[in-house]
XYZ file of C-alpha atoms in Angstrom:
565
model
C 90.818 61.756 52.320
C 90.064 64.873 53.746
C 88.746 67.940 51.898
C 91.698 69.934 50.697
C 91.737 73.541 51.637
C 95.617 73.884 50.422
C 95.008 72.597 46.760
C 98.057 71.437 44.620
C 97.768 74.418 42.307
C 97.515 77.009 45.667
C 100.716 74.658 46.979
C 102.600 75.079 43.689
C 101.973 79.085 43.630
C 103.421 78.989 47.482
C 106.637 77.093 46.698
C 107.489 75.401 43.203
C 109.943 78.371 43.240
C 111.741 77.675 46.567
C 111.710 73.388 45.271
C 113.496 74.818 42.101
C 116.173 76.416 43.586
C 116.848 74.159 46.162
C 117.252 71.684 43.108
C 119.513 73.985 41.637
C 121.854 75.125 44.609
C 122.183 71.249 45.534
C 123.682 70.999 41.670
C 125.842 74.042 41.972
C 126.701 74.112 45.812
C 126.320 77.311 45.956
C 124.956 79.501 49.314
C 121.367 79.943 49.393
C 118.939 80.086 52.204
C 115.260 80.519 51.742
C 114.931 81.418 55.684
C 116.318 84.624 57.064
C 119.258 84.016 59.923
C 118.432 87.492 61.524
C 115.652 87.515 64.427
C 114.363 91.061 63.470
C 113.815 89.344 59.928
C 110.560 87.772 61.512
C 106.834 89.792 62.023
C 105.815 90.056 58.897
C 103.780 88.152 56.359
C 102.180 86.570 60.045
C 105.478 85.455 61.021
C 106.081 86.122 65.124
C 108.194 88.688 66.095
C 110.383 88.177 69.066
C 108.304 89.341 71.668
C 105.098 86.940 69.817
C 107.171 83.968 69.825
C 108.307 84.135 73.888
C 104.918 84.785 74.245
C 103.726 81.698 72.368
C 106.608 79.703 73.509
C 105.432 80.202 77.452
C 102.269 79.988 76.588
C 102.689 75.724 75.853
C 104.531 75.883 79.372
C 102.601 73.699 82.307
C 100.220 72.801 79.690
C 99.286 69.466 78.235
C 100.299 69.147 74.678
C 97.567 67.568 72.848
C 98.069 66.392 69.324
C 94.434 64.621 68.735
C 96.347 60.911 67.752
C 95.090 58.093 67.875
C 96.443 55.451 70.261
C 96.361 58.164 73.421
C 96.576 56.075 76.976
C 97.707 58.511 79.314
C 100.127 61.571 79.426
C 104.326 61.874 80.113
C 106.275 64.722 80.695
C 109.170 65.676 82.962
C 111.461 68.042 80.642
C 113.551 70.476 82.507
C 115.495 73.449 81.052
C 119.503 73.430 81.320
C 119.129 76.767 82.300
C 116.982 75.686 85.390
C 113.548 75.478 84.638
C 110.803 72.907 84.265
C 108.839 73.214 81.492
C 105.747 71.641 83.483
C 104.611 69.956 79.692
C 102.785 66.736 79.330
C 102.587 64.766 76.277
C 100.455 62.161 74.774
C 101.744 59.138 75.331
C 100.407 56.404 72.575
C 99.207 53.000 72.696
C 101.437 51.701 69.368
C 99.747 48.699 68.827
C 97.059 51.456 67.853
C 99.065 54.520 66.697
C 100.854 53.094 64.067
C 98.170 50.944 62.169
C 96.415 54.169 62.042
C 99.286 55.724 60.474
C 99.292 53.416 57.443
C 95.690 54.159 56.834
C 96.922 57.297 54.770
C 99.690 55.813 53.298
C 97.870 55.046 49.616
C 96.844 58.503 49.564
C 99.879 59.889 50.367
C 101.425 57.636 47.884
C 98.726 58.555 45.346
C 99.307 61.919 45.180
C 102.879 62.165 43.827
C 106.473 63.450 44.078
C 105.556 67.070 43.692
C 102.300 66.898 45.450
C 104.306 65.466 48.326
C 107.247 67.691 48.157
C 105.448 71.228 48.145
C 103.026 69.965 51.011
C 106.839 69.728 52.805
C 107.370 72.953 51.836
C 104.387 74.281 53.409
C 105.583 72.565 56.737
C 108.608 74.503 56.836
C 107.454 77.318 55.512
C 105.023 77.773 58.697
C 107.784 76.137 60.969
C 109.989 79.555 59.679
C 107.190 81.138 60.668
C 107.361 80.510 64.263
C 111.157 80.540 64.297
C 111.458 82.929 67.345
C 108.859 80.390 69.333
C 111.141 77.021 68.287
C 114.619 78.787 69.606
C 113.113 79.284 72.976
C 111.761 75.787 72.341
C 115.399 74.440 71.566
C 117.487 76.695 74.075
C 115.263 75.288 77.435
C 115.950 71.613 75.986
C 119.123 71.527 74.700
C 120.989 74.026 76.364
C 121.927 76.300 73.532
C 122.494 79.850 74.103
C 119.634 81.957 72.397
C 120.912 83.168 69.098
C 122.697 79.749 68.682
C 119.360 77.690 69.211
C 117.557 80.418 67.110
C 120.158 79.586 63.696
C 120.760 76.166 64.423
C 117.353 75.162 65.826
C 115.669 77.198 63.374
C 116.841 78.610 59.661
C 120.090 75.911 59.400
C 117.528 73.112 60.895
C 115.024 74.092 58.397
C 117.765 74.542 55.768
C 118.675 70.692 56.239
C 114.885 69.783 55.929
C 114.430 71.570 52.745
C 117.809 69.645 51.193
C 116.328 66.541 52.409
C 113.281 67.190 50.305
C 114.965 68.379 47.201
C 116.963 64.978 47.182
C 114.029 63.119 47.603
C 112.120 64.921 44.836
C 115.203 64.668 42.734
C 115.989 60.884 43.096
C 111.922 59.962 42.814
C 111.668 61.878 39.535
C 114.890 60.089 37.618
C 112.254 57.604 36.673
C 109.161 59.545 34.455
C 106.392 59.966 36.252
C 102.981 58.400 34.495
C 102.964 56.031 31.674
C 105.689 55.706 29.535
C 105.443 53.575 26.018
C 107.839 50.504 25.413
C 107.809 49.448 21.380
C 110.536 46.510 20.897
C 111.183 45.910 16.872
C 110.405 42.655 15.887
C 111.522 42.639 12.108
C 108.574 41.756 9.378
C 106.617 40.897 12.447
C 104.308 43.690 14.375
C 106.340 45.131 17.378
C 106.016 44.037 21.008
C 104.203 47.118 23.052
C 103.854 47.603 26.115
C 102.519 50.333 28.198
C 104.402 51.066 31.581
C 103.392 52.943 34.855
C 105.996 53.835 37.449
C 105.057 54.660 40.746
C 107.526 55.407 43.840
C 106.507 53.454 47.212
C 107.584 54.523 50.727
C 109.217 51.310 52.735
C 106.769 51.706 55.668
C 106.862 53.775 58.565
C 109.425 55.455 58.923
C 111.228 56.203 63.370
C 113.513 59.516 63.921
C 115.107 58.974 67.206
C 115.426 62.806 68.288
C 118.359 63.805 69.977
C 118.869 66.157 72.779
C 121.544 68.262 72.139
C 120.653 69.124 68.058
C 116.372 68.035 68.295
C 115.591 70.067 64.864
C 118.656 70.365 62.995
C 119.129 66.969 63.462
C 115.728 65.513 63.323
C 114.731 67.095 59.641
C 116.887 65.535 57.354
C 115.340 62.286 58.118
C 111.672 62.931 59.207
C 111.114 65.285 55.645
C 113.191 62.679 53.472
C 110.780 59.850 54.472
C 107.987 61.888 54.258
C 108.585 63.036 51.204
C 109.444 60.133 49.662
C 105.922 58.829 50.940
C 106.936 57.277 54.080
C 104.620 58.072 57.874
C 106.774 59.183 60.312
C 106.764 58.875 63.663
C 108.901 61.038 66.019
C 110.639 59.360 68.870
C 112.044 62.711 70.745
C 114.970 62.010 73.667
C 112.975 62.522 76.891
C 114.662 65.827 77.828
C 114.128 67.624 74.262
C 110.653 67.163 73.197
C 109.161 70.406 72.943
C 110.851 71.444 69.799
C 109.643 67.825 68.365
C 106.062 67.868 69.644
C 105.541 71.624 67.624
C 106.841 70.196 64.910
C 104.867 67.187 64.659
C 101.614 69.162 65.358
C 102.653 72.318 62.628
C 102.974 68.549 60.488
C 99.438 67.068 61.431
C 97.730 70.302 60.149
C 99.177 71.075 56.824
C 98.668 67.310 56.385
C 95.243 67.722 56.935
C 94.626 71.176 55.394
C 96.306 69.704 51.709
C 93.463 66.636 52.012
C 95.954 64.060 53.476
C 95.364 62.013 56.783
C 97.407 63.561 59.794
C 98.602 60.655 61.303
C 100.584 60.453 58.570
C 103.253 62.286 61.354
C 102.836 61.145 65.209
C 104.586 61.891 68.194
C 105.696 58.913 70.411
C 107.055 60.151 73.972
C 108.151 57.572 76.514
C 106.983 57.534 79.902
C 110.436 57.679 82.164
C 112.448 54.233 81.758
C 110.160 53.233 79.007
C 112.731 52.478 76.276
C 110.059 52.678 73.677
C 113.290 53.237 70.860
C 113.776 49.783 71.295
C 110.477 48.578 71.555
C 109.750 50.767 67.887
C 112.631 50.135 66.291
C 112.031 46.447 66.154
C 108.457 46.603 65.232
C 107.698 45.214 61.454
C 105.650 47.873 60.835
C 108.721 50.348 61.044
C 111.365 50.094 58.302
C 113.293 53.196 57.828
C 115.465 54.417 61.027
C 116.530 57.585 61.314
C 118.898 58.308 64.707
C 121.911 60.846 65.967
C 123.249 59.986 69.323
C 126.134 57.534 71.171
C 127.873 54.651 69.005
C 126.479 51.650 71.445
C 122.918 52.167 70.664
C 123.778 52.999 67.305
C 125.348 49.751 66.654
C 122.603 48.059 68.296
C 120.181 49.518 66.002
C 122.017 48.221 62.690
C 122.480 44.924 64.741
C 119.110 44.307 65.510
C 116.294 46.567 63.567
C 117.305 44.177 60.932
C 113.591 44.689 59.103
C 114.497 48.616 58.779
C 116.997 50.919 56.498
C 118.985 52.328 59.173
C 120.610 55.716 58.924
C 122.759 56.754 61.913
C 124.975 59.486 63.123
C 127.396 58.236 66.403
C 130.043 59.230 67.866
C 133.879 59.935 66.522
C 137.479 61.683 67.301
C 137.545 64.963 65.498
C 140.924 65.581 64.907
C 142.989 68.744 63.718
C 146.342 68.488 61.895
C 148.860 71.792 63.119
C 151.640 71.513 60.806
C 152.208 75.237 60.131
C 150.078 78.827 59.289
C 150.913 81.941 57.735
C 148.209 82.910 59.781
C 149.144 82.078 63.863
C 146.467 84.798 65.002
C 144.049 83.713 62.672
C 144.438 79.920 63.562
C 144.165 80.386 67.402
C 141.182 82.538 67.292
C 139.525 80.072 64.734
C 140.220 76.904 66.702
C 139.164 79.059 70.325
C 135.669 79.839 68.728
C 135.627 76.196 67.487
C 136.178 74.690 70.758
C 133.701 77.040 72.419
C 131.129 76.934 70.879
C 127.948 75.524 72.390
C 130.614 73.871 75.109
C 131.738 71.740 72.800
C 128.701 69.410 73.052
C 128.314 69.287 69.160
C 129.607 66.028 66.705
C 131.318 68.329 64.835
C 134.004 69.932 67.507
C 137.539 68.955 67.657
C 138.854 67.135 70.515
C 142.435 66.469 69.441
C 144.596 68.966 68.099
C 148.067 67.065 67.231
C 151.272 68.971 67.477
C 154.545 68.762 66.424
C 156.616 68.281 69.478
C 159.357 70.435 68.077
C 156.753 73.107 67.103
C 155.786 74.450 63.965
C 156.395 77.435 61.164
C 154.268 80.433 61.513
C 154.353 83.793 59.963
C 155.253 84.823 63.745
C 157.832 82.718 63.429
C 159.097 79.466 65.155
C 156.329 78.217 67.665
C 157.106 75.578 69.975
C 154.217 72.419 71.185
C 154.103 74.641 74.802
C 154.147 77.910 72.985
C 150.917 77.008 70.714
C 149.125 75.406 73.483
C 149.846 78.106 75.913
C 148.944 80.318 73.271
C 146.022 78.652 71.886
C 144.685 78.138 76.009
C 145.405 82.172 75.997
C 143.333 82.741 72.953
C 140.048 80.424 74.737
C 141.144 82.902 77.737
C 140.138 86.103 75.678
C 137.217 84.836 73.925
C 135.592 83.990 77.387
C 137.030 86.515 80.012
C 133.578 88.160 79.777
C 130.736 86.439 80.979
C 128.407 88.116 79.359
C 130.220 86.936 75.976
C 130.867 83.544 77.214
C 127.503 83.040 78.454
C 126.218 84.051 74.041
C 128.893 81.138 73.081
C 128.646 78.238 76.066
C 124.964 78.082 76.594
C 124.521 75.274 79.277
C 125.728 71.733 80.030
C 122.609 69.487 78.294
C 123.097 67.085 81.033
C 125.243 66.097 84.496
C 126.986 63.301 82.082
C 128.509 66.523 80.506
C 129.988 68.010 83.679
C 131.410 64.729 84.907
C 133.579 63.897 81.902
C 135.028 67.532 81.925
C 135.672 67.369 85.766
C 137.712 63.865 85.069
C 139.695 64.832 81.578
C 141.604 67.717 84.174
C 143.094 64.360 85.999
C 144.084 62.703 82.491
C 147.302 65.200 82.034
C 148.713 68.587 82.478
C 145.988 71.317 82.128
C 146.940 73.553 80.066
C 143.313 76.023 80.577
C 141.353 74.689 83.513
C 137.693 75.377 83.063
C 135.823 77.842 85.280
C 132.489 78.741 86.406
C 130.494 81.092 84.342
C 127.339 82.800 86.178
C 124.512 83.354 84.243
C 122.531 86.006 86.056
C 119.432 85.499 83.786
C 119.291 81.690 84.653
C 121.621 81.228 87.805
C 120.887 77.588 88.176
C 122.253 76.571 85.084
C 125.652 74.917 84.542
C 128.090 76.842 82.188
C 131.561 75.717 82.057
C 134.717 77.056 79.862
C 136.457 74.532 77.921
C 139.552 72.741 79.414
C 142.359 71.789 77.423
C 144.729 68.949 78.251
C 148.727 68.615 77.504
C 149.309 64.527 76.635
C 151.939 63.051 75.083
C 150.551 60.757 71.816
C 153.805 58.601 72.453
C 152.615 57.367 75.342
C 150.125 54.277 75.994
C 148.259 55.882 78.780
C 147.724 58.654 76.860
C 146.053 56.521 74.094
C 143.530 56.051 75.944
C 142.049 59.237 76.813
C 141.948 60.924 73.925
C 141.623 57.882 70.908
C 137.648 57.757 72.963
C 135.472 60.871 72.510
C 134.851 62.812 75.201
C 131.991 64.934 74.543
C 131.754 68.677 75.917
C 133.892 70.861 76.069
C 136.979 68.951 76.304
C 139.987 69.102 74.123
C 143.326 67.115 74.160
C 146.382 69.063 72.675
C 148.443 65.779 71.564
C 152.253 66.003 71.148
C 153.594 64.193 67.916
C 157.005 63.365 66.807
C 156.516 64.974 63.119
C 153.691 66.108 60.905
C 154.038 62.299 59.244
C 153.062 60.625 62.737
C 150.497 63.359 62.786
C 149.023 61.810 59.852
C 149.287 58.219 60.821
C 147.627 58.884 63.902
C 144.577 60.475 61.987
C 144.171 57.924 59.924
C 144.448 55.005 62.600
C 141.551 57.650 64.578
C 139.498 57.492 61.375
C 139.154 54.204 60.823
C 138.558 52.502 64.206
C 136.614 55.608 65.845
C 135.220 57.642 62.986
C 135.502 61.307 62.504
C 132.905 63.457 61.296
C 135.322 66.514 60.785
C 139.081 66.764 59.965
C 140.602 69.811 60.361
C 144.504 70.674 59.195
C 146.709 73.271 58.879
C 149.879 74.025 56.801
C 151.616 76.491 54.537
C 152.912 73.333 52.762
C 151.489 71.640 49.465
C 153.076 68.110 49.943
C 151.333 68.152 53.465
C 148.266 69.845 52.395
C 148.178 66.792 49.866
C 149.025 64.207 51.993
C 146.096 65.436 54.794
C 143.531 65.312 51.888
C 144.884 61.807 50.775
C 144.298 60.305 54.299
C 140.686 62.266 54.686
C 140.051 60.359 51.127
C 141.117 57.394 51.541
C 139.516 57.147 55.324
C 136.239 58.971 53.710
C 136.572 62.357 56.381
C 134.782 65.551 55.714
C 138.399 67.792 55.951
C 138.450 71.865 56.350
C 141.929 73.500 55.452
C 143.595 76.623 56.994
C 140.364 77.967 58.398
C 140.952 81.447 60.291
C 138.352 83.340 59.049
C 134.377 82.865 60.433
C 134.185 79.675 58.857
C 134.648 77.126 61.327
C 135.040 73.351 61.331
C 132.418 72.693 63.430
C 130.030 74.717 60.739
C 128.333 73.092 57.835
C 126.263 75.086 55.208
C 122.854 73.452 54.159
C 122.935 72.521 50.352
C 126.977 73.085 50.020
C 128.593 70.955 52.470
C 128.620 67.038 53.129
C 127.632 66.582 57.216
C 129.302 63.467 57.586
C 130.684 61.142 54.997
C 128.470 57.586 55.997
C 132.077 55.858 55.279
C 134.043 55.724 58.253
C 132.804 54.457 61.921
C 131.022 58.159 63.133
C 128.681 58.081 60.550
C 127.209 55.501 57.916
C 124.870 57.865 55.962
C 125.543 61.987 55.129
C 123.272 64.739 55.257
C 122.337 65.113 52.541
C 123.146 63.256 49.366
C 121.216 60.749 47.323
C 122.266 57.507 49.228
C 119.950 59.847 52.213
C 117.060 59.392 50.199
C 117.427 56.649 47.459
C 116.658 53.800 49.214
C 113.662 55.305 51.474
C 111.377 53.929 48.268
C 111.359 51.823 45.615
C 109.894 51.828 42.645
C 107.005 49.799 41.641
C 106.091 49.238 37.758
C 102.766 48.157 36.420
C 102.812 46.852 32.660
C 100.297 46.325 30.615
C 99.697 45.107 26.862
C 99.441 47.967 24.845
């Protein structure tokens, strides 16, 4: 072990607090955020300022990106921005029959040095990860395509927000059994009593594989990578090839608290694949790996819980979001909450709706009688507004992550009557990158053909307004698109209690995160670190949630030592 320059007691001063009341909002559900949302929050306290954090963000551009692992046989690259851009960055690329022995060398350390010890060095992490928000939203916006202020929140306070939950679990579930030596006196009548003394001691599985994806790298890459860690686990990070920047900083900001607080570094790699590689399957079968963290499409989702059988297995896949529009007292309110919904970030996030079912003889609304055209004409006229300036649609879109994107919304126009074709936005900052408006299509659910395009995600900005014959069919057809293709939101609104009651029955019976009557700036797509469930882990989208004990729980087990007293 290393010499510590961050010492336990300097670590507790720094962030026992922050651990506290992350233990305590998780209890009450409350909103708290330890990491400011606003960009002009940042330049203090040696936190960069917007014009710092470009600067240190172009500065890593056309460089290579060394990390000082072991295991380093050559260098891979290739990232290119949505917006147009290559980022010109190599990466080491590691020799893992080297790398990840090396990264079990700390492990007794690590393990050694406790819940807390491990939790606050997390801390520390994020706390110089906040630091250099402004630097990881340019990071995240030329990799996954988000528009700036989008990949600044999500990539940075909300991704960070998700890390710090992941840690407070993982304190939380490691401490339910005391810490140290407890004594064990058993009563034996006239005889002397049976003593024993007892040591419990949490153990990490192993090492632990995120597989990063590209659209969400941080937000969804924390939950798992600070869980294992802090639950005494190495981690190595497996980015996807076209969002690795945001990754590799992380992993490096990683590797020197590590080493500052006395702990070996490679207790957190970075393993990028040279193009075609595949190296998530090669790692995910390895013996030395047995935790699996991954977000990303159902097929290699399903292999990984097929075949990693010697790893835990956490994934996020794909599912059919689905809103329920029985009625409003709010018809304004509803179309301009579902038109942000489906805009934003071009729908190219697990939590937008795709399927909005209607009533095909309309619905209630405080504006009165609304017929299946009139909302969707409506609700295609409210997507209209919110985008008729490009300037303002550029803030929402951002940029197709990849071509895959483009294709499916080009095709879903052929599937049925468009009821908003998509246009071209320019972007005169970054002209070569792809923005597109959402499309929404007119089918009938009645029909077989139908069926078929929208009971099958189609990710991006896509969105299928599906005529019903009643609110009931509504609801059977939810529940049938739970529970063979998974949902990770449900969305549903009516001015009626039996309905409002029969919409929650389904989502709890088919185990579906559910938002009601949203038309405020909440959105479904939206979940709030600490408060709210992202996913369920019980239908097909998801088997695991961030962030609840089952996250966490079974990451380590806990390993007793008795002795005669």
């Amino acid at each position: 072990m290393a010499t510590a320059q961050l010492t336990t007691d300097r670590l507790a001063e720094k962030h026992r607090s922050t651990l506290d009341q992350a233990l305590a909002t998780i209890r009450t559900r409350a909103y708290w955020s330890p990491y400011p949302e606003h960009p002009k929050a940042y330049g203090a306290d040696g936190s960069l300022d917007a014009a710092a954090g470009l600067a240190a963000h172009q500065s890593t551009l056309n460089t290579r990106f060394d990390l000082d692992q072991p295991g380093t046989d050559g260098w891979t690259g290739g990232e290119t921005s949505p917006y147009g851009p290559s980022l010109g960055i190599e990466y080491p690329h590691a020799d893992l029959d080297v790398l990840l022995p090396a990264m079990r060398a700390g492990m007794g350390a690590w393990r050694d040095a406790g819940a807390e010890t491990r939790a606050l060095v997390c801390l520390e992490i994020l706390a110089r990860i906040s630091a250099r928000t402004h630097e990881f939203a340019h990071a995240v916006m030329h990799t996954s395509g988000q528009a700036f202020m989008m990949a600044f929140q999500a990539g940075g306070p909300h991704a960070q927000d998700r890390g710090l939950e992941a840690v407070a679990y993982a304190y939380e579930e490691q401490t339910r059994t005391p810490a140290g030596r407890a004594g064990w006196s058993k009563p034996q009548g006239k005889r002397d009593p049976l003593e024993l003394s007892k040591e419990f001691t949490p153990v990490g599985r192993g090492i632990a594989l995120v597989i990063g994806c590209n659209t969400f790298p941080t937000w969804n890459g924390y939950p798992g990578l600070f869980a294992s860690l802090a639950t005494g686990n190495p981690v190595v990070v497996k980015p996807h090839p076209r969002a690795v920047l945001p990754l590799a900083l992380t992993v490096k900001i990683a590797r020197e608290v590590l080493a500052e607080a006395g702990f070996d570094p490679n207790l957190v790699a970075l393993a990028v694949e040279r193009p075609g590689e595949g190296i998530a399957k090669t790692l995910a079968v390895r013996p030395e790996v047995r935790i699996i963290d991954y977000t990303g499409s159902t097929a290699f989702g399903d292999w990984l819980e097929a075949n990693a059988r010697q790893a835990q297995v956490y994934t996020e896949k794909a599912g059919v979001n689905t809103v329920v529009v029985d009625s409003t007292d709010d018809y304004k309110g509803m179309l301009a909450n579902l038109a942000f919904s489906l805009s934003l970030y071009s729908g190219q996030m697990c939590t937008t709706p795709q399927n909005l079912l209607i009533p095909r003889d309309g619905i209630t609304t405080d504006q009165g009688p609304k017929s299946y055209d009139e909302v969707v004409t409506d609700l295609a006229a409210a997507v209209g507004g919110l985008l008729g300036d490009d300037a303002r649609a550029n803030g929402l879109l951002g940029a197709l992550v990849n071509p895959d994107v483009k294709a499916r919304l080009e095709a879903a126009a052929g599937l049925g009557e468009v009821a908003l074709a998509s246009r071209e936005v320019v972007n005169p900052e970054y002209p070569d990158a792809v923005v597109r408006t959402p499309v929404i299509v007119k089918l009938d659910g009645s029909k077989p053909d139908a069926q078929a395009a929208y009971f099958s995600e189609c990710f991006g900005p896509v969105s299928f307004a599906v005529s019903v014959d009643s609110t009931a069919d509504a609801l059977e057809l939810l529940r049938r698109t739970v529970r063979e293709k998974g949902a990770m939101t449900v969305g549903a609104y009516t001015t009626s209690a039996d309905t409002e009651r029969a919409v929650e029955e389904v989502c709890l019976e088919e185990s579906a995160q559910l938002s009601l009557n949203l038309t405020g700036g909440v959105y479904v797509n939206q979940t709030a670190a600490f408060s709210d469930f992202h996913g369920s882990g019980g239908n097909p989208a998801a088997n695991a949630a961030l962030c609840d004990g089952a996250f966490v729980s079974n990451r380590f087990r806990v390993v007793e030592v008795r002795r005669q007293a």
